[in-house]
CSV table of C-alpha atoms in Angstrom, one decimal:
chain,number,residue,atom,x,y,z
X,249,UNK,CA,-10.4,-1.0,11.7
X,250,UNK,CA,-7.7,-3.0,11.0
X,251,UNK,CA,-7.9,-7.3,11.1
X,252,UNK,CA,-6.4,-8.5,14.0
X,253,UNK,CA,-3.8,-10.7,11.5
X,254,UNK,CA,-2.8,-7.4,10.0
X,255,UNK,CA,-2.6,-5.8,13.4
X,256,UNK,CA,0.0,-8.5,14.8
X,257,UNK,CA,2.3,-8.0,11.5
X,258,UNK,CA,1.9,-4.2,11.9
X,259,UNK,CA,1.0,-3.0,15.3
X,260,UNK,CA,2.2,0.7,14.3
X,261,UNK,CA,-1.2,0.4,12.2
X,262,UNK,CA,-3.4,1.1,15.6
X,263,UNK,CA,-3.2,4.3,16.2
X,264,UNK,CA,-3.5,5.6,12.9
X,265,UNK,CA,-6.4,3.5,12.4
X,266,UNK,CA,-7.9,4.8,15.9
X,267,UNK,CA,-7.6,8.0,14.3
X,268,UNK,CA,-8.9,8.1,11.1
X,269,UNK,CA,-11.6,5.6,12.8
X,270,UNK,CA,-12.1,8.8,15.4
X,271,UNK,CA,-11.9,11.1,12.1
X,272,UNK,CA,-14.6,9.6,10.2
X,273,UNK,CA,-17.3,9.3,12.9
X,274,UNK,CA,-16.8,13.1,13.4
X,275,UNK,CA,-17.2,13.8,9.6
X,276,UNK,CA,-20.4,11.7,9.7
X,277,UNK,CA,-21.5,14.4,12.5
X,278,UNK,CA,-20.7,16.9,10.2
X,279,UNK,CA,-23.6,16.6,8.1
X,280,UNK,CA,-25.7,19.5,7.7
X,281,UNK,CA,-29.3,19.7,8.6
X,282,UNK,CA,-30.6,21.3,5.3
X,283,UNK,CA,-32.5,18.2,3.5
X,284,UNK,CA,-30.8,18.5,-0.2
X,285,UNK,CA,-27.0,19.2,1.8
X,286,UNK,CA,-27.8,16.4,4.5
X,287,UNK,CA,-28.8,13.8,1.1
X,288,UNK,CA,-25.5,15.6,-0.7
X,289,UNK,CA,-22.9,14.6,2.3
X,290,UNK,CA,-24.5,11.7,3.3
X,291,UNK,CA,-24.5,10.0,-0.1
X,292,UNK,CA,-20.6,11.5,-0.2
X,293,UNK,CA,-19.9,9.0,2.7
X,294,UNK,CA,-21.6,6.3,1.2
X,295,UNK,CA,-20.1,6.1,-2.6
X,296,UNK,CA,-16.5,7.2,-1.0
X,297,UNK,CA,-15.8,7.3,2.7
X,298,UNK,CA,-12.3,8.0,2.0
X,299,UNK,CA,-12.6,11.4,-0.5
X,300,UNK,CA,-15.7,12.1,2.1
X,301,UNK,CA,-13.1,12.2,4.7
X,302,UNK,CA,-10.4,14.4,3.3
X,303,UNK,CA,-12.9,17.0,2.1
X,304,UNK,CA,-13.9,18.2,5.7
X,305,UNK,CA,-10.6,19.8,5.8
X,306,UNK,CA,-11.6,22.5,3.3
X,307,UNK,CA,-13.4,25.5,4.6
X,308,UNK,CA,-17.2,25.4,4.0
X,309,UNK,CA,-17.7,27.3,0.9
X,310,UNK,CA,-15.1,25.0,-1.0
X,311,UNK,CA,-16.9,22.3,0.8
X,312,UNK,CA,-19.8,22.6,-0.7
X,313,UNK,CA,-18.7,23.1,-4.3
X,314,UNK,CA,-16.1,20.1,-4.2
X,315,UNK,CA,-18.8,17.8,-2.8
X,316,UNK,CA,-21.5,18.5,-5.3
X,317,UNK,CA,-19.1,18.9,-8.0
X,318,UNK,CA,-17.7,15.3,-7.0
X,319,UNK,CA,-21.8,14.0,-7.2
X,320,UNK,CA,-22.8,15.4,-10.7
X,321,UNK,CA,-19.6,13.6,-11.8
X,322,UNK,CA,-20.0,10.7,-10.1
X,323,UNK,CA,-23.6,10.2,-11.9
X,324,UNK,CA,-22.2,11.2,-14.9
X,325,UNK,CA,-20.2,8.7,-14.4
X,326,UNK,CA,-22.9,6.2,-13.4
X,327,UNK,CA,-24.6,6.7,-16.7
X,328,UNK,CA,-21.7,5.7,-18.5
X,329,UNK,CA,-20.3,3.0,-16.6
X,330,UNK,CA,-24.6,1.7,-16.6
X,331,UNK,CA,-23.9,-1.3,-19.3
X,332,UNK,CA,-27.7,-2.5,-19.4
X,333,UNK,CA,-28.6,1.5,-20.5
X,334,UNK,CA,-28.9,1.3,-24.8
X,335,UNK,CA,-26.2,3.6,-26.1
X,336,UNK,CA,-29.0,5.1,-28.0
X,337,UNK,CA,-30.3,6.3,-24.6
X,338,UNK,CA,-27.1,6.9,-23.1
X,339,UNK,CA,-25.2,8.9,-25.4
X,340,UNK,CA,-27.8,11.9,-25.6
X,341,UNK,CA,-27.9,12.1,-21.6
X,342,UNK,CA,-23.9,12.1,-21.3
X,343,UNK,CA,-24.4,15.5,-23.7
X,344,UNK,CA,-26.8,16.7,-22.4
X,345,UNK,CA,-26.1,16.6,-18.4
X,346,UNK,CA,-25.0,19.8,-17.9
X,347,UNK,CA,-28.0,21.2,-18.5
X,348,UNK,CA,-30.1,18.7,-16.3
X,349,UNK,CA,-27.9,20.3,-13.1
X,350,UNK,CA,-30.2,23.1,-13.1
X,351,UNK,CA,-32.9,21.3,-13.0
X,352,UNK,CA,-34.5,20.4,-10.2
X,353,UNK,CA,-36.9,17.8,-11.6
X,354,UNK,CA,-34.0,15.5,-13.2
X,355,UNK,CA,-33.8,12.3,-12.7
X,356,UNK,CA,-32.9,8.8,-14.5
X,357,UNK,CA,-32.5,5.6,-13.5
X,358,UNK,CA,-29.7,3.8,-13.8
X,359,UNK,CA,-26.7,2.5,-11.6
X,360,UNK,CA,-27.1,0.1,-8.6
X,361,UNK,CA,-27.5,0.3,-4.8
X,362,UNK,CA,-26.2,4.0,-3.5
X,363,UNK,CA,-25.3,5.2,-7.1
X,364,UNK,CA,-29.2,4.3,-7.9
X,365,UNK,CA,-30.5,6.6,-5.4
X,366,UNK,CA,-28.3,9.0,-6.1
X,367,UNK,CA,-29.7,9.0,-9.8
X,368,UNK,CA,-33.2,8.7,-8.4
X,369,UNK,CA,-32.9,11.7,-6.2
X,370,UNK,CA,-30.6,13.4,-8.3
X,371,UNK,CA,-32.7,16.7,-7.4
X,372,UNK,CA,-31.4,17.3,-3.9
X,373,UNK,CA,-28.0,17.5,-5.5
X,374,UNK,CA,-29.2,19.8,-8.1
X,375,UNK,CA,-30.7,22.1,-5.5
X,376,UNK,CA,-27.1,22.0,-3.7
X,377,UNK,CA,-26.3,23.3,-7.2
X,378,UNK,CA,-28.4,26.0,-7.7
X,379,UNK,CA,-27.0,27.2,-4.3
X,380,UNK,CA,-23.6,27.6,-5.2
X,381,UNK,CA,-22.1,30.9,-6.0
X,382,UNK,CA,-22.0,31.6,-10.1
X,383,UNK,CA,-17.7,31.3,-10.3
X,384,UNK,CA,-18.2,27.7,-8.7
X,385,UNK,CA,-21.4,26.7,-10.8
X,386,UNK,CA,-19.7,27.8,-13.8
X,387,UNK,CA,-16.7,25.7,-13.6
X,388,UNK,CA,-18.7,22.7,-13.1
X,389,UNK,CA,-20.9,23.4,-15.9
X,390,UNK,CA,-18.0,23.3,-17.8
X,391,UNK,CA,-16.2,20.4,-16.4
X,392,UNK,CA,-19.4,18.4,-17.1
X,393,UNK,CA,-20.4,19.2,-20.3
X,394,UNK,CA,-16.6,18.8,-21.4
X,395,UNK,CA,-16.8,15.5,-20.0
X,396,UNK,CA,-20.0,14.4,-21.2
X,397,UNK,CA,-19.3,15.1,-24.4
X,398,UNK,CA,-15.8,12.8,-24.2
X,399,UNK,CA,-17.4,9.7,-22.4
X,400,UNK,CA,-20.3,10.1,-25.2
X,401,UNK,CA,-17.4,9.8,-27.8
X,402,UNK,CA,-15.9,6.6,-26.3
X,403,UNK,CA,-19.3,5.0,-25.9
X,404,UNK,CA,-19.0,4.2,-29.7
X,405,UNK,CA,-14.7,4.2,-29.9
X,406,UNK,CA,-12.1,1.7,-28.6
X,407,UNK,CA,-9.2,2.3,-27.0
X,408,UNK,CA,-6.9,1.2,-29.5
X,409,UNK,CA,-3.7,3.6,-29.4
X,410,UNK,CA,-2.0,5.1,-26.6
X,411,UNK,CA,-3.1,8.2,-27.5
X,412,UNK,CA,-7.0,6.8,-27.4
X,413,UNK,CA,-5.8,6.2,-23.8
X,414,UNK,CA,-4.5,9.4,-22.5
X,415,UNK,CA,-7.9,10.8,-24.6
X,416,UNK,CA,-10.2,9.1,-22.6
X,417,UNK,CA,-8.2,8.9,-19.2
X,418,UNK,CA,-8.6,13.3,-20.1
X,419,UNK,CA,-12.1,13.3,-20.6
X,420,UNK,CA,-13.2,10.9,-17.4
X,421,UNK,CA,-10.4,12.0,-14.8
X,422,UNK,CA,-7.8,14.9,-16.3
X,423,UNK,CA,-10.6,17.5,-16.8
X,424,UNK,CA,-11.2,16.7,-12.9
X,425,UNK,CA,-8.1,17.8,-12.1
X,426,UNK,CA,-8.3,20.8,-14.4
X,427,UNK,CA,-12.1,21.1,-12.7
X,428,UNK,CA,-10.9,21.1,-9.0
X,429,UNK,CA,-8.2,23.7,-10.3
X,430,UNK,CA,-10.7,26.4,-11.3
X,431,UNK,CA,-12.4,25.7,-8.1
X,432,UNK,CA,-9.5,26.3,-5.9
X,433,UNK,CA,-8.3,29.9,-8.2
X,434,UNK,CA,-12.0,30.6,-7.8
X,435,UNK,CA,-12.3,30.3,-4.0
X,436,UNK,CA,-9.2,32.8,-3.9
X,437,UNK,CA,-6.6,30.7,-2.3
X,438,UNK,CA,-4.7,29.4,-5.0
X,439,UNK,CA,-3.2,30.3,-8.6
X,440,UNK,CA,-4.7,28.7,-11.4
X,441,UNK,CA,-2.6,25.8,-12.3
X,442,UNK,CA,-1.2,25.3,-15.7
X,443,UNK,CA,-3.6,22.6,-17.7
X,444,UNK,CA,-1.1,20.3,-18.9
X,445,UNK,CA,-0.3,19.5,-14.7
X,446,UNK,CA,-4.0,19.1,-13.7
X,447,UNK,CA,-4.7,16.8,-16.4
X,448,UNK,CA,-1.7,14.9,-14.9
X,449,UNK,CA,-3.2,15.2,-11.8
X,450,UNK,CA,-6.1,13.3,-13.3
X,451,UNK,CA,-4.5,10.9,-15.1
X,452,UNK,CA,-1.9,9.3,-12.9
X,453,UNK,CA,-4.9,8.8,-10.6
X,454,UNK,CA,-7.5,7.1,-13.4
X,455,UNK,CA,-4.6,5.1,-15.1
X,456,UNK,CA,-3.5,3.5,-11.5
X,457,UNK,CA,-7.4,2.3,-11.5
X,458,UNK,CA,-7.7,1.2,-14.5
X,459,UNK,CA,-4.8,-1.1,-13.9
X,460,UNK,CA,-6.1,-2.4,-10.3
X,461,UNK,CA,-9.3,-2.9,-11.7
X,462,UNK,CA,-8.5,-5.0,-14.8
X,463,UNK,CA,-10.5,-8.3,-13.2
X,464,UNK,CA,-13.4,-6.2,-11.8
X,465,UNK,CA,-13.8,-4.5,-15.2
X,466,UNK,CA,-13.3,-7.5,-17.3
X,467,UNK,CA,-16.1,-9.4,-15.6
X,468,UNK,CA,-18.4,-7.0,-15.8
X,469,UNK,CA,-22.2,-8.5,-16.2
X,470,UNK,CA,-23.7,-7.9,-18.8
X,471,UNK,CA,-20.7,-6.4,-21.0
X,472,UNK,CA,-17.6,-5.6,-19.7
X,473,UNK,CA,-15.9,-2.0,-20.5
X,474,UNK,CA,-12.4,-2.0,-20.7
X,475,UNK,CA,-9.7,0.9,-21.7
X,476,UNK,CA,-6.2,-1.1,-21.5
X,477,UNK,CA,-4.8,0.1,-25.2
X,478,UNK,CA,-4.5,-2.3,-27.2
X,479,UNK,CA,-1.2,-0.9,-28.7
X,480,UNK,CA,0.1,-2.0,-25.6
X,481,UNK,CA,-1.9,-5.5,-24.5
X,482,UNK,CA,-1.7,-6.4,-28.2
X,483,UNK,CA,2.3,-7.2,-28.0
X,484,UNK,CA,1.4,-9.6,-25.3
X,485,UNK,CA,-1.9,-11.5,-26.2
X,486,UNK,CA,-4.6,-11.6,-28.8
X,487,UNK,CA,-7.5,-10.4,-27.0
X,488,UNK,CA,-7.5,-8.7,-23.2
X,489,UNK,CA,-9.2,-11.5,-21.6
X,490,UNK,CA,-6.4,-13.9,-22.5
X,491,UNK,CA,-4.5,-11.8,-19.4
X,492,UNK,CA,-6.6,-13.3,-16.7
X,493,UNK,CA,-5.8,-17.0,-17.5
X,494,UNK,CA,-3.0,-18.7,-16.1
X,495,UNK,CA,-1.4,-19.9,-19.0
X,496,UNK,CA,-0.6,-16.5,-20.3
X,497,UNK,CA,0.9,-15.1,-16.8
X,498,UNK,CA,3.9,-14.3,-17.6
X,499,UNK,CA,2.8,-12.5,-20.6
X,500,UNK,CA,-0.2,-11.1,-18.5
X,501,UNK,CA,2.7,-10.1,-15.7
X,502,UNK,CA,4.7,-8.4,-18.4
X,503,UNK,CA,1.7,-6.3,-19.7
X,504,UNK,CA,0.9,-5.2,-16.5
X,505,UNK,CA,4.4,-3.8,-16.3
X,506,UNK,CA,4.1,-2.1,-19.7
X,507,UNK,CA,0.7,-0.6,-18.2
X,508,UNK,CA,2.3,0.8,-15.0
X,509,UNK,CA,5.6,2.3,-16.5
X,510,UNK,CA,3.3,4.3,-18.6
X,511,UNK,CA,1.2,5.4,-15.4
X,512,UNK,CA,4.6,6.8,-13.8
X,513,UNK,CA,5.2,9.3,-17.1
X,514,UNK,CA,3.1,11.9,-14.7
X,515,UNK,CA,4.6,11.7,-11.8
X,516,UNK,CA,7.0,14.6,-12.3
X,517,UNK,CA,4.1,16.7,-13.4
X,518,UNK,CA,2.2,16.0,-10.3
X,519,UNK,CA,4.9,16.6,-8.1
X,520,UNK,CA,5.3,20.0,-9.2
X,521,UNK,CA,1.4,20.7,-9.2
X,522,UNK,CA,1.3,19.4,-5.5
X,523,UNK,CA,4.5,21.2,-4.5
X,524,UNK,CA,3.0,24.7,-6.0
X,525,UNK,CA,0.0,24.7,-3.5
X,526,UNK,CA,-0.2,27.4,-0.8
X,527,UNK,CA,-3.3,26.3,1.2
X,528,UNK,CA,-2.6,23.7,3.8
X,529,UNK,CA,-6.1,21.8,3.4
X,530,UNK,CA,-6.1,22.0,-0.5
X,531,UNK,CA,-3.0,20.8,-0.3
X,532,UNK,CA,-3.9,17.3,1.7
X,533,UNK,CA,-6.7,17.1,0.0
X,534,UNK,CA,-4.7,17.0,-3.4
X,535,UNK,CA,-2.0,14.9,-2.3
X,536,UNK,CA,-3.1,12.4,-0.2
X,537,UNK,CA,-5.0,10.5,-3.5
X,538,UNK,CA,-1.4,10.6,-5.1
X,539,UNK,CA,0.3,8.8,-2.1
X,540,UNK,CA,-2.4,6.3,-2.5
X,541,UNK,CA,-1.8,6.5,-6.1
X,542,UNK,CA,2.0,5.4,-6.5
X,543,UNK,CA,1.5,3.2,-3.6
X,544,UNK,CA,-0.7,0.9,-5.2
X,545,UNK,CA,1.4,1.3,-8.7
X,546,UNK,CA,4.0,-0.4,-6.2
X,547,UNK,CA,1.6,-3.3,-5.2
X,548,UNK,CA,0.4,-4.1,-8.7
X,549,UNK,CA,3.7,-4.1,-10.7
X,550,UNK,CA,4.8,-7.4,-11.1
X,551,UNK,CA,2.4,-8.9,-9.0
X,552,UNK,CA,-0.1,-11.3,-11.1
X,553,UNK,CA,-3.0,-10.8,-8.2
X,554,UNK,CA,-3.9,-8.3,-10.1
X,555,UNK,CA,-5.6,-10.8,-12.5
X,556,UNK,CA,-7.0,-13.0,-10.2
X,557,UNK,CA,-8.7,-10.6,-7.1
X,558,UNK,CA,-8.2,-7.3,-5.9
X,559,UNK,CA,-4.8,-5.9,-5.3
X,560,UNK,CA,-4.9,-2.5,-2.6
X,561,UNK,CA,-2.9,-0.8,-0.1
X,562,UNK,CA,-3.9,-2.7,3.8
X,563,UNK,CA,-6.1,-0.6,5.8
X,564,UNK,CA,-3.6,0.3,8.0
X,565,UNK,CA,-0.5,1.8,5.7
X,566,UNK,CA,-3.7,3.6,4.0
X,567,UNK,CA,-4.8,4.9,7.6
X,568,UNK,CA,-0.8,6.0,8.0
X,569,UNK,CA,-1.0,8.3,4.6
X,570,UNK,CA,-4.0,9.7,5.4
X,571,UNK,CA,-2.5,10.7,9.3
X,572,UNK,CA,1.1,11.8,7.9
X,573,UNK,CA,0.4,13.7,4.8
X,574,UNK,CA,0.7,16.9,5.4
X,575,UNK,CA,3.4,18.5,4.1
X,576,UNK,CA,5.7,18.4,0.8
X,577,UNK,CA,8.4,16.7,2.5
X,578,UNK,CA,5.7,13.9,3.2
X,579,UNK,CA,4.9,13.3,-0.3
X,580,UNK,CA,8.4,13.4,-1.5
X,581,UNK,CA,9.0,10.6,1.1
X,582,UNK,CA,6.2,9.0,0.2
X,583,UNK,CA,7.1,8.9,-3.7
X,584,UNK,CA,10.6,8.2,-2.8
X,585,UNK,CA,9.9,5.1,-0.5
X,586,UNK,CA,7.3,4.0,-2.5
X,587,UNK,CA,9.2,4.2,-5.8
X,588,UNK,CA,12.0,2.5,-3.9
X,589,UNK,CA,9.9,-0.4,-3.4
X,590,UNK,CA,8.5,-0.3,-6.9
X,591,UNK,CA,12.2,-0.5,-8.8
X,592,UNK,CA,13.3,-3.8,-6.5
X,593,UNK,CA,10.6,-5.6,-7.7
X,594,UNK,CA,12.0,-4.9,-11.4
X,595,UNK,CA,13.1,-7.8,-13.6
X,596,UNK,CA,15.7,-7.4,-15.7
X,597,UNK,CA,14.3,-9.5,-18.3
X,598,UNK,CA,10.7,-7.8,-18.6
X,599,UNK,CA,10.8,-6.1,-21.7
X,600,UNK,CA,10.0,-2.7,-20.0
X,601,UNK,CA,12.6,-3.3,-17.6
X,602,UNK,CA,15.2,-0.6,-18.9
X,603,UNK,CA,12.1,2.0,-19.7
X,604,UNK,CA,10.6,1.4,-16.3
X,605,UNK,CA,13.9,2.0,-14.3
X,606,UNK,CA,14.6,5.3,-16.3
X,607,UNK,CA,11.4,6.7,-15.0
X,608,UNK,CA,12.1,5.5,-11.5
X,609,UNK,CA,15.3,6.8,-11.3
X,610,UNK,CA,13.6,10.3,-12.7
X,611,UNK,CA,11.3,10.3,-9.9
X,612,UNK,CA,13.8,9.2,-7.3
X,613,UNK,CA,16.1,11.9,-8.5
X,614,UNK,CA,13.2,14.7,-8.0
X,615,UNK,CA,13.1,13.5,-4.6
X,616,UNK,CA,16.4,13.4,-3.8
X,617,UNK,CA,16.9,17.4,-5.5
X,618,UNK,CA,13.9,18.3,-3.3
X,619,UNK,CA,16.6,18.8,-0.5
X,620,UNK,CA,13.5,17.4,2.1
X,621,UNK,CA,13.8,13.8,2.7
X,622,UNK,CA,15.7,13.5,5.9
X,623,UNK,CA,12.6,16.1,6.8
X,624,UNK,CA,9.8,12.9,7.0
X,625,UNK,CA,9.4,9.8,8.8
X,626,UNK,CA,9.2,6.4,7.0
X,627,UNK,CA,5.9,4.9,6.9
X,628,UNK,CA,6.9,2.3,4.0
X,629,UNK,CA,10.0,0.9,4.9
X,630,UNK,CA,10.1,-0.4,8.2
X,631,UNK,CA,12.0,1.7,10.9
X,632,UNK,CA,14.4,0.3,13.4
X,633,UNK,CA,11.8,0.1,16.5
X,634,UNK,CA,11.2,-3.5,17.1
X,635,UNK,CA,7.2,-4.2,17.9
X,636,UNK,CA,6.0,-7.5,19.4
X,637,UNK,CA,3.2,-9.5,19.0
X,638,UNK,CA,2.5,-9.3,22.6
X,639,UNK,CA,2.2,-5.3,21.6
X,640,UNK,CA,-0.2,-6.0,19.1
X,641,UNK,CA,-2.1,-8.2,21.7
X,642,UNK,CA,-2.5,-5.2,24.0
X,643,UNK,CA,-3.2,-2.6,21.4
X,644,UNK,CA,-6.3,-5.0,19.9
X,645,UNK,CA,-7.5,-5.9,23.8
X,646,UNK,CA,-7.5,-2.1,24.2
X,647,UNK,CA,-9.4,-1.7,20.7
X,648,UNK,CA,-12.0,-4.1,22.0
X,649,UNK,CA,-12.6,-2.3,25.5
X,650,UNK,CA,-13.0,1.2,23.3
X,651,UNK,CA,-15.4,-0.8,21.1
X,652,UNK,CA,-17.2,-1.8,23.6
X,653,UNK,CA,-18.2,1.0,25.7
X,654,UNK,CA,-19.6,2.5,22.2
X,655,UNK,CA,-21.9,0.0,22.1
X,656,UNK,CA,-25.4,-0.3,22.8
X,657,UNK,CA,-25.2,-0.4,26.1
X,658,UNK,CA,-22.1,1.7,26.4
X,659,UNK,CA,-21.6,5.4,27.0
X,660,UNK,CA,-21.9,7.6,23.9
């Protein structure tokens, strides 16, 4: 839950926080018994409580292929991300994975904590795998070997141009999106979506985390990995570290800027992906990561935090997404407030000023055409009901009690 601080300033918080709190014990419940599914969910939870949560909305047969299509990437990804693994040893794995998910007896070492025993007991997921009906295990195939071969080819290649950029940002997160689309056409309850708007999908997600994660990546032990372009942080510094020291903050501030206007280039894109969804549970599933998405764009821009600790939505406004997106008219809300609150904190004297208020004012006016705004209720800007502290008081004394009788010695 929530910090009691956080509570005070936003008692509206609670009971979206009670419910998601509510939400995620039950999905924990939802494990299945089968040993290889059990290790598949449970290790969902533990690498990412939040996607772990949003995919128990889809029916069981999508379930299952989302979850273990999520794991083979996610050590994919561990392999790459592994700096102490030789690239001589790395680069013929990344190729090469696709094949080891039919093969029970796979394993490598690599990663640390949960993403090392998912490598270690990478077979239980590959048994989960071999379960899956053909459509789904082909499109993961092919997901992964397309993948692998991208991430192998960026091992040994900078980011340099912007175009390196939205390369790699396709190879590690765009051919997700296109992924997850072949999954949903296959399970028969959607159309397959055009590429160009899955690999949005993808991208605006991966570029917003690559941005948030500039200090995490850049202090990397032993070698940090990095993918800002230097096309862009080379008009502002000589080399990317210079951005975390605070003599260069206003130049670091300015980059940042730079980085986020061209995150918002797929915003359009994903709106009409998102909007062209039939399925109710695919749908929240797809959009609630984009809410999250553009609201911590909003966060970082112009805010140098970024390059001293981590910079994320509060527990609570992320509870309130997750509870009140669930329809169209909720994400165009959602972008709309959220974009709001991006364009005031533009300077007119950033040098992306004009560029980044152009593609604010595009995504406020696809809002606004959407003919659904007065539809949703506000969960960024604050509405006209006026909570006390003493509510907050009362709502944290009755999150104690609660607490309590689920304790040890309380009923289950």
């Amino acid at each position: 839950m929530g910090s009691l601080g956080a509570l005070v300033k936003h008692p509206d918080d609670f009971y979206p926080l009670l419910k998601l709190k509510m939400a995620s014990r039950h999905a924990e419940r939802q494990i299945p018994s089968e040993p290889h599914w059990a290790f598949c969910f449970s290790m969902l939870h533990k690498v990412s409580r939040s996607f772990a949560l949003v995919i128990q909305q889809l029916d069981t047969e999508l379930k299952n292929a989302v979850c273990i299509f999520y794991l083979v990437l996610r050590a994919l990804d561990t392999v790459e991300d592994d700096t102490s693994v030789a690239t001589d040893i790395k680069v013929p794995i990344l190729k090469e994975f696709y094949r080891h998910i039919y093969d029970r007896d796979w394993h490598f070492s690599c990663g640390t904590k949960n993403y090392k025993v998912l490598m270690d007991e990478f077979h239980h997921v590959s048994t989960a795998f071999l379960e899956l009906e053909k459509g789904y295990q082909e499109a993961i195939e092919d997901i992964t070997k397309r993948m692998g071969a991208g991430m192998a080819k960026f091992i040994c290649k900078e980011v340099e141009t912007v175009g390196d950029y939205d390369e790699y940002c396709h190879y590690v997160a765009g051919l997700v999106g296109l992924g997850l689309s072949k999954l949903f056409h296959t399970c028969g309850t959607e159309d397959l979506a055009p590429d160009t708007l899955s690999n949005s999908m993808g991208l605006f997600l991966q570029k917003t985390n690559i941005i948030r994660d500039y200090l995490e990546d850049i202090n990397e032990i032993p070698k940090s990995r990095m993918f800002w372009p230097r096309q862009i942080w080379g008009k502002y510094v000589n080399k990317l570290e210079d951005l975390k020291y605070e003599e260069n903050s206003v130049k670091a501030v300015q980059c940042l800027n730079d980085m986020v206007t061209n995150a918002l280039i797929h915003v359009d894109d994903c709106l009409k992906y998102m909007s062209a969804l039939r399925d109710p549970a695919i749908f929240r599933f797809c959009a609630i990561p984009q809410v999250m998405a553009i609201g911590t764009l909003a966060l970082c821009y112009n805010n140098i935090e970024v390059f001293r600790g981590v910079v994320k939505m509060r527990r609570g406004l992320t509870a309130k997404v997750i509870d009140r997106t669930n329809t169209m008219a909720d994400v165009y809300g959602a972008f709309y407030d959220f974009s709001c609150m991006l364009k005031a904190k533009v300077d007119k004297n950033d040098p992306c000023a004009q560029k980044t208020s152009s593609r604010l004012d595009s995504i406020l006016k696809t809002c606004r055409d959407s003919g659904v705004l007065n539809e949703r209720k506000s969960y960024i800007i604050p509405n006209q009901t006026n909570y006390t502290p003493l509510l907050a008081v009362l709502l944290f004394i009755l999150l104690a009690i609660t607490l309590a009788n689920r304790g040890p010695n309380g009923p289950n």
